[in-house]
XYZ file of C-alpha atoms in Angstrom:
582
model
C -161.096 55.432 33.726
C -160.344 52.261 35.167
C -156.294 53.165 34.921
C -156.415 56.737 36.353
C -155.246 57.275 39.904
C -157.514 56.928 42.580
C -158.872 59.618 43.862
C -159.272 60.684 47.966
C -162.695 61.342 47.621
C -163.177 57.391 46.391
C -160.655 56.427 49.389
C -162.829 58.458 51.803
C -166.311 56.929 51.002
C -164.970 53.410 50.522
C -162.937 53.810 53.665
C -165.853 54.820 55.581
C -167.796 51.544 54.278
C -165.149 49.252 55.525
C -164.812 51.205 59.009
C -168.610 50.331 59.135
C -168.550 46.951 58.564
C -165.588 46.032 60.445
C -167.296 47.845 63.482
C -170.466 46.036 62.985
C -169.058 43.028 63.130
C -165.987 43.418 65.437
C -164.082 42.034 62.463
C -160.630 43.431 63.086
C -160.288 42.550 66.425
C -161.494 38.831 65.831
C -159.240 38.174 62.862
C -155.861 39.530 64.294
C -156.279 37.397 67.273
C -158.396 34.378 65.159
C -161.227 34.410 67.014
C -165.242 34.565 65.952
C -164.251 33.582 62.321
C -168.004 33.449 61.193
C -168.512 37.115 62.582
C -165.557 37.901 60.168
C -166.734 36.037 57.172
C -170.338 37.511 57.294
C -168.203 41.077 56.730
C -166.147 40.008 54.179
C -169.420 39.017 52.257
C -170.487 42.291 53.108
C -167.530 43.795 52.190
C -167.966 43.130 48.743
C -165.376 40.977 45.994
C -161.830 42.270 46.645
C -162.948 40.563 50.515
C -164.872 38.297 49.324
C -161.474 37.018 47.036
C -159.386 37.877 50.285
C -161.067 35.612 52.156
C -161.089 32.618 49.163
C -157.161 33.224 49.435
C -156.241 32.706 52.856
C -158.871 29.973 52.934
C -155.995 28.072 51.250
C -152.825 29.622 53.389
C -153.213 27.440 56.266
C -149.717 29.085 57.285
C -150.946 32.755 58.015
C -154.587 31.169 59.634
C -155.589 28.917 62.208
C -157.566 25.722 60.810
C -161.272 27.336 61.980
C -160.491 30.264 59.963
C -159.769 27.996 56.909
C -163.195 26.148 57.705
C -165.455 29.605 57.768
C -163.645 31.110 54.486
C -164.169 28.346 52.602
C -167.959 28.933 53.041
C -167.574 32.226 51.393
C -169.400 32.564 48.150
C -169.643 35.103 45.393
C -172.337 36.717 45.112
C -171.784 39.604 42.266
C -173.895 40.514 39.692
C -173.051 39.808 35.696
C -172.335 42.208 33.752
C -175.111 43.717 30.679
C -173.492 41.726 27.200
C -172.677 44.965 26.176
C -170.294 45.763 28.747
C -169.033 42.090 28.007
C -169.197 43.494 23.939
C -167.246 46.287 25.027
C -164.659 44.419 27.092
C -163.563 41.442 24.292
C -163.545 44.712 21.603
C -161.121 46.502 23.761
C -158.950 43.899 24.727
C -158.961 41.487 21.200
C -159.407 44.314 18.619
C -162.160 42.185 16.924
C -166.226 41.727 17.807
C -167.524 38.482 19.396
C -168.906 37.770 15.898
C -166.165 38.043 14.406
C -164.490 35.084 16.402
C -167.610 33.369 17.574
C -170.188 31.132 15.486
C -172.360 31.283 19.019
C -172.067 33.033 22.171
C -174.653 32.874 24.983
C -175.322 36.479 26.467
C -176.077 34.932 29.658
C -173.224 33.927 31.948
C -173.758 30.472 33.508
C -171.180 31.507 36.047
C -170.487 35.148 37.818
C -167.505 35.590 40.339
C -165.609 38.114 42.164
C -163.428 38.609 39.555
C -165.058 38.099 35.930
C -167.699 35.931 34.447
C -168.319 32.967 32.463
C -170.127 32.350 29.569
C -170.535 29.413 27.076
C -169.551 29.595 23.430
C -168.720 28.433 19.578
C -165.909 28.639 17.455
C -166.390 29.138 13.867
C -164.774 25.805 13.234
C -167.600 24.594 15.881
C -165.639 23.810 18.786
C -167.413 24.478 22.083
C -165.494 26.893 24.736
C -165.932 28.661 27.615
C -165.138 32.403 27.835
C -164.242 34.384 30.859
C -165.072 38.005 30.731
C -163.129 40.219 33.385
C -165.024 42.749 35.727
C -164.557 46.197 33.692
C -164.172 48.309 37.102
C -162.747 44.964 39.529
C -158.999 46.470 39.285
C -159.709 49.379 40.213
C -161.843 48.350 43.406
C -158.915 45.926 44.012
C -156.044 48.927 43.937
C -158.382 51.335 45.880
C -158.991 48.228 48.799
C -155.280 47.052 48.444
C -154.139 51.068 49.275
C -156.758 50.744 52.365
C -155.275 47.468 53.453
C -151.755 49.344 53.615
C -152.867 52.258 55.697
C -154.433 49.952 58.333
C -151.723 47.332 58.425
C -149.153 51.222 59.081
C -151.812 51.663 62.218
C -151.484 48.069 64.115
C -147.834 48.057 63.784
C -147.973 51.393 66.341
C -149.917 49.019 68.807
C -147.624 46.897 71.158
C -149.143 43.537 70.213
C -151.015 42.794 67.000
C -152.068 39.732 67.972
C -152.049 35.824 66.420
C -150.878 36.486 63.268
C -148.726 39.052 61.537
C -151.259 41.296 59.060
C -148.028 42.546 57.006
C -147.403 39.102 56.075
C -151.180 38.348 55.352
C -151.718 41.864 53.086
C -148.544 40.266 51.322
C -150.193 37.458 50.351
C -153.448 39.234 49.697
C -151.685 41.418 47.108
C -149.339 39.196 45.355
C -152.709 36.531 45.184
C -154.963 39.260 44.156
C -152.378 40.956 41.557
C -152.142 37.677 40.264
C -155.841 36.667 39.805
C -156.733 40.065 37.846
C -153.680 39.287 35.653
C -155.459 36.746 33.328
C -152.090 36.599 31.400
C -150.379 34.932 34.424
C -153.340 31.940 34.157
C -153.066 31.582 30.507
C -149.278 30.878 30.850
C -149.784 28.568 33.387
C -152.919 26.824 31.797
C -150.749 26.389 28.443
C -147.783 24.773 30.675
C -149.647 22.354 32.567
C -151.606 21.635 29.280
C -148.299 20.875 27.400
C -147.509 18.670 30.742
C -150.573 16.336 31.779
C -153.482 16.723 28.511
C -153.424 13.207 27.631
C -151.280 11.421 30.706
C -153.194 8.228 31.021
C -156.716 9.587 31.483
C -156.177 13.014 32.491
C -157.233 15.947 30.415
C -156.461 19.487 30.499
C -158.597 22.145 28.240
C -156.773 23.777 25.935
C -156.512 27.934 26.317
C -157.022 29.870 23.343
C -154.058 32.212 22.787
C -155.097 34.008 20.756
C -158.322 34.992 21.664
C -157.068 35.572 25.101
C -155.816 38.807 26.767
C -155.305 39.929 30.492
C -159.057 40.173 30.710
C -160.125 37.821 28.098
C -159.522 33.730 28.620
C -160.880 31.622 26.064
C -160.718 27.590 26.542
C -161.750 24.086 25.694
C -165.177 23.654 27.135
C -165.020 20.334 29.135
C -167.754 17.663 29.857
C -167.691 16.193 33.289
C -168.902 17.152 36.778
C -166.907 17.703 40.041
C -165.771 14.526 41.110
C -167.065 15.164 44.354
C -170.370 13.789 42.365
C -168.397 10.699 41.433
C -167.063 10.089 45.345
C -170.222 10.822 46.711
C -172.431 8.379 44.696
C -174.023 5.729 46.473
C -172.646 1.804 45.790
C -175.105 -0.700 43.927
C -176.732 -3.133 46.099
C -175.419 -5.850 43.850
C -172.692 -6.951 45.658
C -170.698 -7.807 42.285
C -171.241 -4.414 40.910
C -170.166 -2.736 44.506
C -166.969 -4.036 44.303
C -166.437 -3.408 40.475
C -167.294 0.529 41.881
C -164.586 0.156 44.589
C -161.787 -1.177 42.062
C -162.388 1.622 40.066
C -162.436 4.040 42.806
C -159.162 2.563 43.806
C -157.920 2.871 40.537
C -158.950 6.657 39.968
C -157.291 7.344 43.458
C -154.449 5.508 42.028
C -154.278 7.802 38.926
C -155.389 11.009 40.412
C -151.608 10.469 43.113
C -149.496 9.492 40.655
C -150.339 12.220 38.182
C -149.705 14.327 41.134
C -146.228 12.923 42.218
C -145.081 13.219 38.528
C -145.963 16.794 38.514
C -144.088 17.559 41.534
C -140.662 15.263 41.214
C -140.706 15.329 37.417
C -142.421 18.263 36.076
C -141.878 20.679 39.073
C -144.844 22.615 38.183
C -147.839 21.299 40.063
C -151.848 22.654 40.364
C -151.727 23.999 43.637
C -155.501 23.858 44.431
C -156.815 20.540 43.542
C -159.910 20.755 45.350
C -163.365 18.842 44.240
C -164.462 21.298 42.346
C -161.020 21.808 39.998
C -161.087 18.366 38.826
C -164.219 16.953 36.865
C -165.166 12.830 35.899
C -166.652 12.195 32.910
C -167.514 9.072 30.922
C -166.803 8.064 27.618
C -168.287 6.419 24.744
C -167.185 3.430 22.712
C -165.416 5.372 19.882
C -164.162 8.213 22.483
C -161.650 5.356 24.131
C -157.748 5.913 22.362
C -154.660 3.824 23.306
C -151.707 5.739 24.926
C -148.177 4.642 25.766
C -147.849 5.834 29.361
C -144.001 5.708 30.864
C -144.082 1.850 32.659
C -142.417 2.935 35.663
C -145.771 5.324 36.090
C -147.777 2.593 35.596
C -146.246 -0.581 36.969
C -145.117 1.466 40.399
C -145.895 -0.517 43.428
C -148.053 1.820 45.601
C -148.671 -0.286 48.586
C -148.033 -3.874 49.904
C -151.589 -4.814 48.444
C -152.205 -2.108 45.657
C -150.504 -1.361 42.207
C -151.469 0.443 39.109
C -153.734 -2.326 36.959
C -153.266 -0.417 33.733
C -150.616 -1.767 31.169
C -148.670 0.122 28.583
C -150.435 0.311 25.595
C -153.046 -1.126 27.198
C -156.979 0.635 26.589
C -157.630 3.191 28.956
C -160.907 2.779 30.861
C -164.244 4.397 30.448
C -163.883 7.573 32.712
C -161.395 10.545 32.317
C -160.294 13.405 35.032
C -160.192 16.770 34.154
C -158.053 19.458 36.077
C -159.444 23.256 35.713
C -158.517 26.889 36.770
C -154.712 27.426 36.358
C -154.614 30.463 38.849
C -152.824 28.922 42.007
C -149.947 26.614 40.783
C -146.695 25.928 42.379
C -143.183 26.123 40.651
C -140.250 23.996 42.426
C -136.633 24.520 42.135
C -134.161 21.632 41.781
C -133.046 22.404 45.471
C -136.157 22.404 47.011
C -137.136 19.251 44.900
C -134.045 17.839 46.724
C -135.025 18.683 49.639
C -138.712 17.442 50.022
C -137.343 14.145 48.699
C -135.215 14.310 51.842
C -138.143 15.089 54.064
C -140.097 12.128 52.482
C -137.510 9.367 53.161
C -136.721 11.096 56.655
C -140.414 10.479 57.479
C -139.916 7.034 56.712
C -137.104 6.283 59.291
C -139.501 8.125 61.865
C -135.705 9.531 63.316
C -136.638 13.072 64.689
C -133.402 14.312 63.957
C -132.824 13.525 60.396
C -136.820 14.983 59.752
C -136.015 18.107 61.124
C -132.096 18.221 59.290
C -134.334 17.812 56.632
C -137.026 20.832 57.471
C -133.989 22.840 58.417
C -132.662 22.397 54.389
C -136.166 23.636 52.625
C -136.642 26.478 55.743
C -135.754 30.059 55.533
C -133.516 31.118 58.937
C -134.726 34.436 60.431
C -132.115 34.440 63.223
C -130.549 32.474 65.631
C -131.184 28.805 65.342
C -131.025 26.155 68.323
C -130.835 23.242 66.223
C -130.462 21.093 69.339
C -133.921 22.840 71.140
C -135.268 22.304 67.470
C -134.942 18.664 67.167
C -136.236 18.133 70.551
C -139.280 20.526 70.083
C -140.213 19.039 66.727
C -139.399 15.521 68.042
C -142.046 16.112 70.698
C -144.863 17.209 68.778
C -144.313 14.886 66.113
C -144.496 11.783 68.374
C -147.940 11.241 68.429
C -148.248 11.705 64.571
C -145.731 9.102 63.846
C -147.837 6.082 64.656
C -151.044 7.607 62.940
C -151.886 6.521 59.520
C -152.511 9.338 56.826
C -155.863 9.469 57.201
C -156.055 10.199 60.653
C -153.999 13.256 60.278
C -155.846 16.359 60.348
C -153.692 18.542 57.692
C -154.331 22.153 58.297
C -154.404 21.774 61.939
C -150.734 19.857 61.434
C -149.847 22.279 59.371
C -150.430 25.243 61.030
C -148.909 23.790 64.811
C -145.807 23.155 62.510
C -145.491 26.768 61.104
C -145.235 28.058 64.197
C -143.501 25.332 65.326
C -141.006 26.694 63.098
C -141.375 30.923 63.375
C -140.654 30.278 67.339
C -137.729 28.700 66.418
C -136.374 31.737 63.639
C -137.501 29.767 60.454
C -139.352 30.776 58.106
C -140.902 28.254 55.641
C -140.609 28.247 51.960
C -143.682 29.740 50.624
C -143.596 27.075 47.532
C -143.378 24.384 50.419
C -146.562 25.379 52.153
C -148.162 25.781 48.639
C -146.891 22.000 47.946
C -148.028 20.981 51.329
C -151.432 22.830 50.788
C -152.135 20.920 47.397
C -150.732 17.400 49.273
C -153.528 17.816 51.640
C -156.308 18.940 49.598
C -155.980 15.892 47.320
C -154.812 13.866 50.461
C -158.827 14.584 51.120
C -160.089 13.183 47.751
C -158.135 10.305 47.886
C -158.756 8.979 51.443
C -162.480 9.439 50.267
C -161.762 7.156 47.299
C -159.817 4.540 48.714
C -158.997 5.310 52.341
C -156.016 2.742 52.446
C -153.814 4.472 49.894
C -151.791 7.160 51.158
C -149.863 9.548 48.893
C -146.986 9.339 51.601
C -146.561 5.603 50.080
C -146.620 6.605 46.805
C -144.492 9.499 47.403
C -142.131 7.417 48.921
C -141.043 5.426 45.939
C -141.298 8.553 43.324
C -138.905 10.052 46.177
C -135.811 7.415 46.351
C -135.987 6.933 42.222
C -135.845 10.537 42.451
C -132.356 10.638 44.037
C -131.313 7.893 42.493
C -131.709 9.397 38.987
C -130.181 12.664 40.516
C -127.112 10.514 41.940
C -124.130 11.277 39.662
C -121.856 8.184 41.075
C -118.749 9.724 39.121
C -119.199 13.303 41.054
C -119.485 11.639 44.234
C -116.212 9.036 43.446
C -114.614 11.723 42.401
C -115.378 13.736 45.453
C -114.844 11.069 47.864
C -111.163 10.576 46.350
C -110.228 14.241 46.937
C -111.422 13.639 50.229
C -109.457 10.972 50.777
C -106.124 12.081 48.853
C -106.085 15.220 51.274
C -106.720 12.867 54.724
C -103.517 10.863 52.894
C -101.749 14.148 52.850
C -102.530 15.069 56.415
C -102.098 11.509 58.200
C -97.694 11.873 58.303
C -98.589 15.550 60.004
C -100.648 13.830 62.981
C -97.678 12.624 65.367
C -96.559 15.907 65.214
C -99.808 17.704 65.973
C -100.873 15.451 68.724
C -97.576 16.074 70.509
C -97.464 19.613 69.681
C -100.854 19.500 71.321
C -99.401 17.626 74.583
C -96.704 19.824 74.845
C -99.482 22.965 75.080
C -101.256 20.867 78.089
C -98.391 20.431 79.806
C -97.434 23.621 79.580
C -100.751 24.756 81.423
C -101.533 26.686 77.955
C -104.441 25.058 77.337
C -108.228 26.762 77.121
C -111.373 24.925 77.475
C -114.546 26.381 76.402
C -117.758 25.378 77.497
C -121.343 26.231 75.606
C -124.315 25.005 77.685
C -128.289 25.008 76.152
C -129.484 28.560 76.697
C -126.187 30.520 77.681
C -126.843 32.993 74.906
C -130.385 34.162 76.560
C -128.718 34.030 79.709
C -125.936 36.677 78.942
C -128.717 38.486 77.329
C -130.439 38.531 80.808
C -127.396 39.582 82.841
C -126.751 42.502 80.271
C -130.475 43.743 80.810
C -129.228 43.465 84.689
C -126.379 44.890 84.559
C -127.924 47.703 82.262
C -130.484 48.808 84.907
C -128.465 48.553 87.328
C -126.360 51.283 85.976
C -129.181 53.489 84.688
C -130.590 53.062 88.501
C -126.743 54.101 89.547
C -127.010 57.242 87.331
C -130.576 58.064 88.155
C -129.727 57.941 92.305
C -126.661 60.016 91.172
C -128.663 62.663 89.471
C -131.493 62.681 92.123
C -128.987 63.213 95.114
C -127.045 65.851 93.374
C -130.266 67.942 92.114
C -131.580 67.637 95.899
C -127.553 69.642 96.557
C -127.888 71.872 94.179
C -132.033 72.952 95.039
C -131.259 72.670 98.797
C -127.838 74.085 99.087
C -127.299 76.842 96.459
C -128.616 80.398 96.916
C -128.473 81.279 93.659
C -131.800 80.939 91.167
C -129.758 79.070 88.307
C -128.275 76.775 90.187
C -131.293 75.947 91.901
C -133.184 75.590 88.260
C -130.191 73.531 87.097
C -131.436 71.046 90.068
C -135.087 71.084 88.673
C -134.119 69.931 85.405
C -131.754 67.344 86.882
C -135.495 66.233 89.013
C -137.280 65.995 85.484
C -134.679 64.407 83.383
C -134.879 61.655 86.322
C -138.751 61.539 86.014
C -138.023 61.100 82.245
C -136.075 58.123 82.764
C -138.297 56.834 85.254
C -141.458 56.791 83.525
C -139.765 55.370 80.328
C -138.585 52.633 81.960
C -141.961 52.246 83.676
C -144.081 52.274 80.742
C -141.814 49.589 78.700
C -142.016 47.510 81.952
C -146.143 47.378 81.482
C -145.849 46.942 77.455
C -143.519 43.962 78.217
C -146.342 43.308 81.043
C -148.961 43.798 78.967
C -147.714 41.651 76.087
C -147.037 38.475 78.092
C -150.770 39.051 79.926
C -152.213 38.906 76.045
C -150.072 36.306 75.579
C -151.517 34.053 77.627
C -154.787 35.131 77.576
């Protein structure tokens, strides 16, 4: 039964595959300390779909892998067999209560699509809409929970080494599970696909399918089947040779780019709900016919926005939309923003702007997570200095993941801990960052975020909270003001009186006093461990009697004790700073 507990005999043998494979391709090692990544992605494939789906995960986490592990997953494809249409028959029966007949006027037996997870296949309504249908796995959970409980035991081993290595596996089995837990949960994506269809399904030219409620279950998703190929088709297509139709093709390219950032923006700083994986091949192009083309009333600040000195949006409200329409698919990975954080990437935009190191990382600091002791000071400078170079690039130069990723751990050496719904945002930026510097390479979404981001505040700037604010201020600096003769020669009188303390702080004095404790430490367990040595060697060499010399032995061992504990955590701390810098 796919619910029943696992057992240890299905542990054992799947445990002993993984060991296997892992060996064979020296897959643990490499992917703690990021090295060989197509060595580990040839055992993930191996490995089966719960790896396979791993791997498709972290491919977008750029903050828990380095940018050539992001490369190498990417390449992973699925590979797993579809299911018999009965087993499909016997899935939609248990999960709907009714037969595909029942709901279907057509349903093709053959999936044209089979993934890790489920498979796809097309379909009919009975009132003759077309839809696609996406039939779970029957026995994928219960691979997932039995691979999940694996990933848990092995994660309990590395922690008992002294150094795991580049990247924290606790953090990345997180991930794993939360992403995985998610992705089997079909009732997770049909929420989400019936928000960001409420959202964006007719903005401008964007279209969203519509999910079928109730034909869909946490196995079972039923949708709109949408026209349209990836628009990696559309980017990729050659110009005409006719010079006047090449540049009609580049206007429109311009414009899709155009549309394709500003739908974005609004789903960020208006909706807060954005598609956090807006790769080619989640977004389709399509053309449409004569009768197909409807007017809309889009908001005029969405299309009027200046995006650049030499680019705005050409369409009008009211206005006809053009020929072509973008479709957004698979509602698995989105993002959800609070009004804080909104706040605060707004901040981090217009901070960028300035190119003032000091107010971008006040800004990071707000929308960051603090894991201990902060240096704010060492912060600024350290992010100042790697983001000099960066600052005079253009977008397009920018590599994202590798950015990314040097700024993550820009960040964990300095106790902060990014907002996972920032890295998700920052994820998405640059994955459509990549589709639109394709399309038109001189529009940036920076510049169009830029705008979206001051209107934001502006609209969020409540002028009679912040008078009334500013007057409380200033009513209690009124109060104080008659008090300050006396205070300043109250704090004469204390100078005067040689009563006065100054304290000085100086850049690292906290690591220092940590240093002269550790000193100060051994030197008193070396004090002791002399003490004990020279009185054993009394009591062994100068008492007659048996017990007192045995009470001298164990005074000699309780030293060695010492002496070898403090030896062996001398080589770990060795050992770690070696593999450090190897």
């Amino acid at each position: 039964m796919p619910n029943s507990p696992i057992t240890r005999h299905e542990k054992r043998a799947r445990l002993f595959t993984i060991i296997r494979v892992l060996k064979k391709y020296d897959a643990a090692r490499n992917f703690i300390h990021q090295q060989n990544p197509a060595a580990v992605r040839k055992a993930l494939e191996e490995l089966g779909p719960t790896f396979i789906k791993a791997g498709q995960i972290l491919s977008t986490r750029p903050d828990l892998v380095s940018p050539a592990y992001i490369t190498e997953f990417r390449k992973l494809q699925d590979n797993v067999p579809a299911d018999d249409f009965s087993t499909v028959q016997q899935t939609f029966t248990a999960q709907t209560g009714k037969t595909i007949a029942a709901v279907f006027a057509s349903f093709d037996p053959q999936p044209f699509a089979s993934a890790s997870i489920g498979q796809t296949h097309h379909a009919t309504l009975k009132d003759g809409t077309p839809v696609v249908v996406k039939v779970q796995h029957p026995n994928v959970r219960r691979l997932v929970r039995t691979d999940l409980a694996l990933f848990q035991l092995a994660v309990r081993m590395l922690r008992l080494t002294p150094e795991i290595g580049a990247i924290d596996p606790a953090e990345v089995l997180s991930q794993i599970r939360t992403s995985l837990t998610t992705e089997i949960n079909t009732a997770i994506e049909i929420k989400n696909g019936v928000r960001f269809y409420q959202l964006n399904n007719n903005d401008g030219v964007i279209r969203v399918p519509r999910v079928y409620t109730e034909y869909s279950t946490q196995k079972i998703l039923v949708t709109t089947a949408m026209p349209g190929k990836s628009i990696k088709d559309y980017v990729t297509e050659p110009l005409s040779s006719d010079p006047q139709l090449a540049a009609q093709q580049q206007a429109e390219r311009r414009e899709v780019a155009q549309v394709l950032v500003q739908n974005f923006i609004k789903q960020v700083f208006h909706d807060n709900f954005f598609h956090a994986d807006p790769h080619p091949g989640n977004i389709l192009f399509y053309r449409v016919t004569t009768k197909d083309k409807t007017r809309h009333t889009v908001a005029p600040q969405t299309l009027t926005q200046r995006l650049t000195e030499d680019s705005t949006v050409t369409i009008q409200k009211g206005a006809p939309l053009p020929d072509y329409r973008l479709v957004y698919l698979d509602f698995g990975m989105m993002g959800t923003l609070t009004p804080d954080l909104v706040d605060g990437m707004a901040n981090v935009i217009i901070a960028l702007t300035t190119g003032d190191t000091h107010e971008i990382g006040k800004a990071i600091l707000a929308v960051c997570n603090r894991t201990g002791t902060v240096d704010e000071e060492e912060f600024y400078g350290e992010l100042g200095s790697f983001l000099a170079p960066y600052l005079t690039l253009g977008l397009g130069q920018i590599d994202f993941p590798v950015m990314l990723y040097n700024i993550i751990a820009l960040c964990r050496k300095n106790n902060l801990q990014v907002r996972a719904e920032i890295t998700l945002l920052v994820k998405a930026f640059g994955s459509l960052e990549g589709i639109v510097a394709q399309l038109d390479p001189h529009l940036s979404l920076m510049d169009v975020a830029r705008p979206f981001a001051k209107e934001y505040l502006k609209s969020h700037f409540n002028l009679r909270r912040e008078t009334e604010a500013g007057m409380l201020t200033l009513l209690q600096a009124l109060h104080t003001l008659p008090q300050l003769p006396t205070q300043l020669t109250r704090t004469l009188s204390t100078f005067n009186q040689g009563q006065a303390r100054l304290t000085v702080k100086y850049k690292g004095q906290e690591r220092l006093v940590d240093r002269l404790e550790q000193i100060a430490s051994r030197l008193s367990i070396t004090i002791i461990l002399a003490a004990i040595i020279l009185g054993s060697s009394l009591l062994v060499a100068g008492s007659p009697h048996s017990g007192v010399a045995r009470l001298g032995v164990c005074g000699y061992v309780i030293a060695l004790l010492i002496i070898g504990g403090m030896a062996g955590a001398h080589l770990r701390r060795w050992f770690h700073r070696w593999r450090h810098r190897k």
